[in-house]
């Protein structure tokens, strides 16, 4: 039996090619109390459709395919230092 984290990672791997097709990417960060945290990369990190991709795409698929997932959040961006 796969762990919940393994299930989440497998679903994210299934989603990644569709996001990469538009120049972006998604990376699993953590799973805690049913909340999945992901990092959006590439074109996704500054896309105007980011919220829709995160909630209507990634979250909707994970809620449907992985029992126990309650929400998907984006990891806080790292500050830029010059």
mmCIF file of N, CA and C in Angstrom, residues 3-79:
data_model
loop_
_atom_site.group_PDB
_atom_site.id
_atom_site.type_symbol
_atom_site.label_atom_id
_atom_site.label_comp_id
_atom_site.label_asym_id
_atom_site.label_seq_id
_atom_site.Cartn_x
_atom_site.Cartn_y
_atom_site.Cartn_z
ATOM 1 N N UNK A 3 1.974 5.079 0.583
ATOM 2 C CA UNK A 3 1.676 6.110 1.573
ATOM 3 C C UNK A 3 0.968 7.267 0.875
ATOM 4 N N UNK A 4 0.323 8.089 1.666
ATOM 5 C CA UNK A 4 -0.368 9.257 1.113
ATOM 6 C C UNK A 4 0.624 10.161 0.393
ATOM 7 N N UNK A 5 1.814 10.360 0.966
ATOM 8 C CA UNK A 5 2.817 11.216 0.331
ATOM 9 C C UNK A 5 3.243 10.648 -1.018
ATOM 10 N N UNK A 6 3.418 9.340 -1.093
ATOM 11 C CA UNK A 6 3.792 8.716 -2.365
ATOM 12 C C UNK A 6 2.688 8.903 -3.398
ATOM 13 N N UNK A 7 1.432 8.763 -2.970
ATOM 14 C CA UNK A 7 0.308 8.975 -3.880
ATOM 15 C C UNK A 7 0.310 10.402 -4.411
ATOM 16 N N UNK A 8 0.532 11.382 -3.526
ATOM 17 C CA UNK A 8 0.565 12.791 -3.927
ATOM 18 C C UNK A 8 1.687 13.015 -4.932
ATOM 19 N N UNK A 9 2.870 12.501 -4.640
ATOM 20 C CA UNK A 9 4.017 12.674 -5.542
ATOM 21 C C UNK A 9 3.740 12.044 -6.903
ATOM 22 N N UNK A 10 3.104 10.885 -6.920
ATOM 23 C CA UNK A 10 2.781 10.219 -8.187
ATOM 24 C C UNK A 10 1.797 11.029 -9.015
ATOM 25 N N UNK A 11 0.802 11.612 -8.370
ATOM 26 C CA UNK A 11 -0.176 12.437 -9.091
ATOM 27 C C UNK A 11 0.513 13.694 -9.633
ATOM 28 N N UNK A 12 1.364 14.305 -8.840
ATOM 29 C CA UNK A 12 2.085 15.498 -9.303
ATOM 30 C C UNK A 12 2.946 15.153 -10.510
ATOM 31 N N UNK A 13 3.597 14.000 -10.482
ATOM 32 C CA UNK A 13 4.409 13.577 -11.635
ATOM 33 C C UNK A 13 3.547 13.395 -12.878
ATOM 34 N N UNK A 14 2.307 12.962 -12.688
ATOM 35 C CA UNK A 14 1.376 12.782 -13.804
ATOM 36 C C UNK A 14 0.934 14.136 -14.378
ATOM 37 N N UNK A 15 0.828 15.146 -13.513
ATOM 38 C CA UNK A 15 0.384 16.485 -13.912
ATOM 39 C C UNK A 15 1.509 17.285 -14.575
ATOM 40 N N UNK A 16 2.742 17.065 -14.142
ATOM 41 C CA UNK A 16 3.882 17.901 -14.565
ATOM 42 C C UNK A 16 4.014 18.101 -16.075
ATOM 43 N N UNK A 17 3.864 17.064 -16.920
ATOM 44 C CA UNK A 17 4.040 17.293 -18.366
ATOM 45 C C UNK A 17 3.091 18.349 -18.928
ATOM 46 N N UNK A 18 1.889 18.428 -18.395
ATOM 47 C CA UNK A 18 0.919 19.417 -18.882
ATOM 48 C C UNK A 18 1.340 20.835 -18.483
ATOM 49 N N UNK A 19 1.896 20.971 -17.302
ATOM 50 C CA UNK A 19 2.368 22.279 -16.846
ATOM 51 C C UNK A 19 3.647 22.660 -17.580
ATOM 52 N N UNK A 20 4.510 21.688 -17.804
ATOM 53 C CA UNK A 20 5.769 21.939 -18.511
ATOM 54 C C UNK A 20 5.532 22.352 -19.953
ATOM 55 N N UNK A 21 4.443 21.884 -20.529
ATOM 56 C CA UNK A 21 4.117 22.242 -21.905
ATOM 57 C C UNK A 21 3.951 23.746 -22.075
ATOM 58 N N UNK A 22 3.565 24.428 -20.996
ATOM 59 C CA UNK A 22 3.392 25.882 -21.038
ATOM 60 C C UNK A 22 4.591 26.628 -20.469
ATOM 61 N N UNK A 23 5.702 25.913 -20.263
ATOM 62 C CA UNK A 23 6.921 26.568 -19.797
ATOM 63 C C UNK A 23 7.069 26.641 -18.288
ATOM 64 N N UNK A 24 6.189 26.004 -17.565
ATOM 65 C CA UNK A 24 6.264 26.023 -16.110
ATOM 66 C C UNK A 24 6.609 24.668 -15.545
ATOM 67 N N UNK A 25 6.496 24.538 -14.253
ATOM 68 C CA UNK A 25 6.729 23.265 -13.587
ATOM 69 C C UNK A 25 6.159 23.345 -12.178
ATOM 70 N N UNK A 26 5.964 22.198 -11.570
ATOM 71 C CA UNK A 26 5.474 22.112 -10.202
ATOM 72 C C UNK A 26 6.324 21.089 -9.470
ATOM 73 N N UNK A 27 6.623 21.391 -8.212
ATOM 74 C CA UNK A 27 7.483 20.532 -7.409
ATOM 75 C C UNK A 27 6.826 20.304 -6.044
ATOM 76 N N UNK A 28 6.793 19.057 -5.610
ATOM 77 C CA UNK A 28 6.270 18.715 -4.291
ATOM 78 C C UNK A 28 7.209 19.262 -3.225
ATOM 79 N N UNK A 29 6.652 19.898 -2.192
ATOM 80 C CA UNK A 29 7.448 20.412 -1.079
ATOM 81 C C UNK A 29 7.154 19.621 0.185
ATOM 82 N N UNK A 30 5.852 19.509 0.549
ATOM 83 C CA UNK A 30 5.523 18.798 1.782
ATOM 84 C C UNK A 30 4.060 18.393 1.807
ATOM 85 N N UNK A 31 3.767 17.516 2.765
ATOM 86 C CA UNK A 31 2.399 17.097 3.050
ATOM 87 C C UNK A 31 2.263 17.059 4.559
ATOM 88 N N UNK A 32 1.312 17.842 5.070
ATOM 89 C CA UNK A 32 1.104 17.881 6.514
ATOM 90 C C UNK A 32 -0.373 18.069 6.815
ATOM 91 N N UNK A 33 -0.938 17.141 7.561
ATOM 92 C CA UNK A 33 -2.351 17.203 7.949
ATOM 93 C C UNK A 33 -3.286 17.366 6.748
ATOM 94 N N UNK A 34 -2.991 16.678 5.654
ATOM 95 C CA UNK A 34 -3.829 16.730 4.457
ATOM 96 C C UNK A 34 -3.571 17.921 3.555
ATOM 97 N N UNK A 35 -2.682 18.817 3.961
ATOM 98 C CA UNK A 35 -2.363 20.006 3.160
ATOM 99 C C UNK A 35 -1.079 19.757 2.389
ATOM 100 N N UNK A 36 -1.189 19.829 1.074
ATOM 101 C CA UNK A 36 -0.037 19.636 0.188
ATOM 102 C C UNK A 36 0.539 21.008 -0.137
ATOM 103 N N UNK A 37 1.842 21.137 0.014
ATOM 104 C CA UNK A 37 2.522 22.373 -0.360
ATOM 105 C C UNK A 37 3.382 22.082 -1.581
ATOM 106 N N UNK A 38 3.250 22.929 -2.599
ATOM 107 C CA UNK A 38 4.013 22.768 -3.831
ATOM 108 C C UNK A 38 4.749 24.065 -4.149
ATOM 109 N N UNK A 39 5.764 23.940 -4.967
ATOM 110 C CA UNK A 39 6.510 25.095 -5.454
ATOM 111 C C UNK A 39 6.258 25.190 -6.948
ATOM 112 N N UNK A 40 5.855 26.359 -7.395
ATOM 113 C CA UNK A 40 5.623 26.588 -8.818
ATOM 114 C C UNK A 40 6.884 27.201 -9.407
ATOM 115 N N UNK A 41 7.313 26.654 -10.526
ATOM 116 C CA UNK A 41 8.580 27.059 -11.130
ATOM 117 C C UNK A 41 8.388 27.531 -12.562
ATOM 118 N N UNK A 42 9.437 28.130 -13.116
ATOM 119 C CA UNK A 42 9.422 28.565 -14.507
ATOM 120 C C UNK A 42 8.355 29.601 -14.760
ATOM 121 N N UNK A 43 7.691 29.461 -15.898
ATOM 122 C CA UNK A 43 6.668 30.427 -16.300
ATOM 123 C C UNK A 43 5.517 30.490 -15.302
ATOM 124 N N UNK A 44 5.291 29.404 -14.562
ATOM 125 C CA UNK A 44 4.183 29.382 -13.588
ATOM 126 C C UNK A 44 4.399 30.342 -12.427
ATOM 127 N N UNK A 45 5.639 30.605 -12.098
ATOM 128 C CA UNK A 45 5.918 31.399 -10.911
ATOM 129 C C UNK A 45 5.402 32.831 -11.016
ATOM 130 N N UNK A 46 5.197 33.333 -12.228
ATOM 131 C CA UNK A 46 4.706 34.698 -12.392
ATOM 132 C C UNK A 46 3.516 34.793 -13.336
ATOM 133 N N UNK A 47 2.878 33.664 -13.566
ATOM 134 C CA UNK A 47 1.750 33.609 -14.500
ATOM 135 C C UNK A 47 0.493 34.203 -13.862
ATOM 136 N N UNK A 48 -0.291 34.898 -14.657
ATOM 137 C CA UNK A 48 -1.544 35.472 -14.165
ATOM 138 C C UNK A 48 -2.582 34.398 -13.863
ATOM 139 N N UNK A 49 -2.405 33.214 -14.434
ATOM 140 C CA UNK A 49 -3.344 32.109 -14.199
ATOM 141 C C UNK A 49 -2.877 31.184 -13.086
ATOM 142 N N UNK A 50 -1.911 31.604 -12.295
ATOM 143 C CA UNK A 50 -1.340 30.753 -11.259
ATOM 144 C C UNK A 50 -2.392 30.240 -10.285
ATOM 145 N N UNK A 51 -3.272 31.114 -9.801
ATOM 146 C CA UNK A 51 -4.292 30.681 -8.841
ATOM 147 C C UNK A 51 -5.212 29.620 -9.447
ATOM 148 N N UNK A 52 -5.587 29.808 -10.695
ATOM 149 C CA UNK A 52 -6.451 28.833 -11.367
ATOM 150 C C UNK A 52 -5.718 27.508 -11.550
ATOM 151 N N UNK A 53 -4.467 27.571 -11.938
ATOM 152 C CA UNK A 53 -3.683 26.348 -12.106
ATOM 153 C C UNK A 53 -3.573 25.614 -10.780
ATOM 154 N N UNK A 54 -3.313 26.352 -9.724
ATOM 155 C CA UNK A 54 -3.127 25.748 -8.408
ATOM 156 C C UNK A 54 -4.428 25.159 -7.865
ATOM 157 N N UNK A 55 -5.496 25.939 -7.860
ATOM 158 C CA UNK A 55 -6.755 25.498 -7.237
ATOM 159 C C UNK A 55 -7.636 24.670 -8.177
ATOM 160 N N UNK A 56 -7.855 25.151 -9.395
ATOM 161 C CA UNK A 56 -8.762 24.467 -10.316
ATOM 162 C C UNK A 56 -8.102 23.284 -11.014
ATOM 163 N N UNK A 57 -6.781 23.266 -11.010
ATOM 164 C CA UNK A 57 -6.057 22.178 -11.667
ATOM 165 C C UNK A 57 -5.454 21.214 -10.670
ATOM 166 N N UNK A 58 -4.345 21.602 -10.084
ATOM 167 C CA UNK A 58 -3.587 20.718 -9.200
ATOM 168 C C UNK A 58 -4.413 20.275 -7.999
ATOM 169 N N UNK A 59 -5.032 21.231 -7.295
ATOM 170 C CA UNK A 59 -5.807 20.882 -6.111
ATOM 171 C C UNK A 59 -7.004 19.993 -6.466
ATOM 172 N N UNK A 60 -7.709 20.325 -7.512
ATOM 173 C CA UNK A 60 -8.888 19.541 -7.908
ATOM 174 C C UNK A 60 -8.504 18.095 -8.208
ATOM 175 N N UNK A 61 -7.398 17.900 -8.901
ATOM 176 C CA UNK A 61 -6.956 16.542 -9.246
ATOM 177 C C UNK A 61 -6.514 15.789 -7.999
ATOM 178 N N UNK A 62 -5.743 16.449 -7.137
ATOM 179 C CA UNK A 62 -5.290 15.775 -5.917
ATOM 180 C C UNK A 62 -6.457 15.437 -4.994
ATOM 181 N N UNK A 63 -7.422 16.336 -4.848
ATOM 182 C CA UNK A 63 -8.601 16.051 -4.022
ATOM 183 C C UNK A 63 -9.361 14.838 -4.555
ATOM 184 N N UNK A 64 -9.405 14.716 -5.868
ATOM 185 C CA UNK A 64 -10.127 13.623 -6.512
ATOM 186 C C UNK A 64 -9.375 12.292 -6.408
ATOM 187 N N UNK A 65 -8.055 12.338 -6.509
ATOM 188 C CA UNK A 65 -7.286 11.103 -6.633
ATOM 189 C C UNK A 65 -6.600 10.615 -5.356
ATOM 190 N N UNK A 66 -6.448 11.483 -4.360
ATOM 191 C CA UNK A 66 -5.739 11.068 -3.137
ATOM 192 C C UNK A 66 -6.633 11.320 -1.926
ATOM 193 N N UNK A 67 -7.206 10.257 -1.372
ATOM 194 C CA UNK A 67 -8.036 10.418 -0.177
ATOM 195 C C UNK A 67 -7.238 11.036 0.970
ATOM 196 N N UNK A 68 -7.836 12.021 1.618
ATOM 197 C CA UNK A 68 -7.177 12.663 2.751
ATOM 198 C C UNK A 68 -6.582 14.011 2.434
ATOM 199 N N UNK A 69 -6.383 14.313 1.149
ATOM 200 C CA UNK A 69 -5.885 15.641 0.783
ATOM 201 C C UNK A 69 -7.035 16.620 0.946
ATOM 202 N N UNK A 70 -6.773 17.721 1.640
ATOM 203 C CA UNK A 70 -7.828 18.704 1.896
ATOM 204 C C UNK A 70 -7.582 20.045 1.209
ATOM 205 N N UNK A 71 -6.319 20.313 0.857
ATOM 206 C CA UNK A 71 -5.984 21.607 0.264
ATOM 207 C C UNK A 71 -4.604 21.530 -0.372
ATOM 208 N N UNK A 72 -4.375 22.401 -1.355
ATOM 209 C CA UNK A 72 -3.037 22.558 -1.944
ATOM 210 C C UNK A 72 -2.663 24.020 -1.800
ATOM 211 N N UNK A 73 -1.475 24.242 -1.272
ATOM 212 C CA UNK A 73 -0.962 25.607 -1.085
ATOM 213 C C UNK A 73 0.367 25.755 -1.804
ATOM 214 N N UNK A 74 0.669 26.988 -2.144
ATOM 215 C CA UNK A 74 1.949 27.292 -2.770
ATOM 216 C C UNK A 74 2.955 27.646 -1.677
ATOM 217 N N UNK A 75 4.157 27.109 -1.809
ATOM 218 C CA UNK A 75 5.223 27.432 -0.862
ATOM 219 C C UNK A 75 5.556 28.909 -0.984
ATOM 220 N N UNK A 76 5.876 29.545 0.133
ATOM 221 C CA UNK A 76 6.255 30.961 0.068
ATOM 222 C C UNK A 76 7.490 31.136 -0.806
ATOM 223 N N UNK A 77 7.504 32.202 -1.578
ATOM 224 C CA UNK A 77 8.677 32.453 -2.422
ATOM 225 C C UNK A 77 9.847 32.895 -1.571
ATOM 226 N N UNK A 78 11.003 32.535 -2.063
ATOM 227 C CA UNK A 78 12.225 32.906 -1.355
ATOM 228 C C UNK A 78 12.576 34.343 -1.701
ATOM 229 N N UNK A 79 12.991 35.112 -0.709
ATOM 230 C CA UNK A 79 13.353 36.516 -0.980
ATOM 231 C C UNK A 79 14.600 36.587 -1.860
#
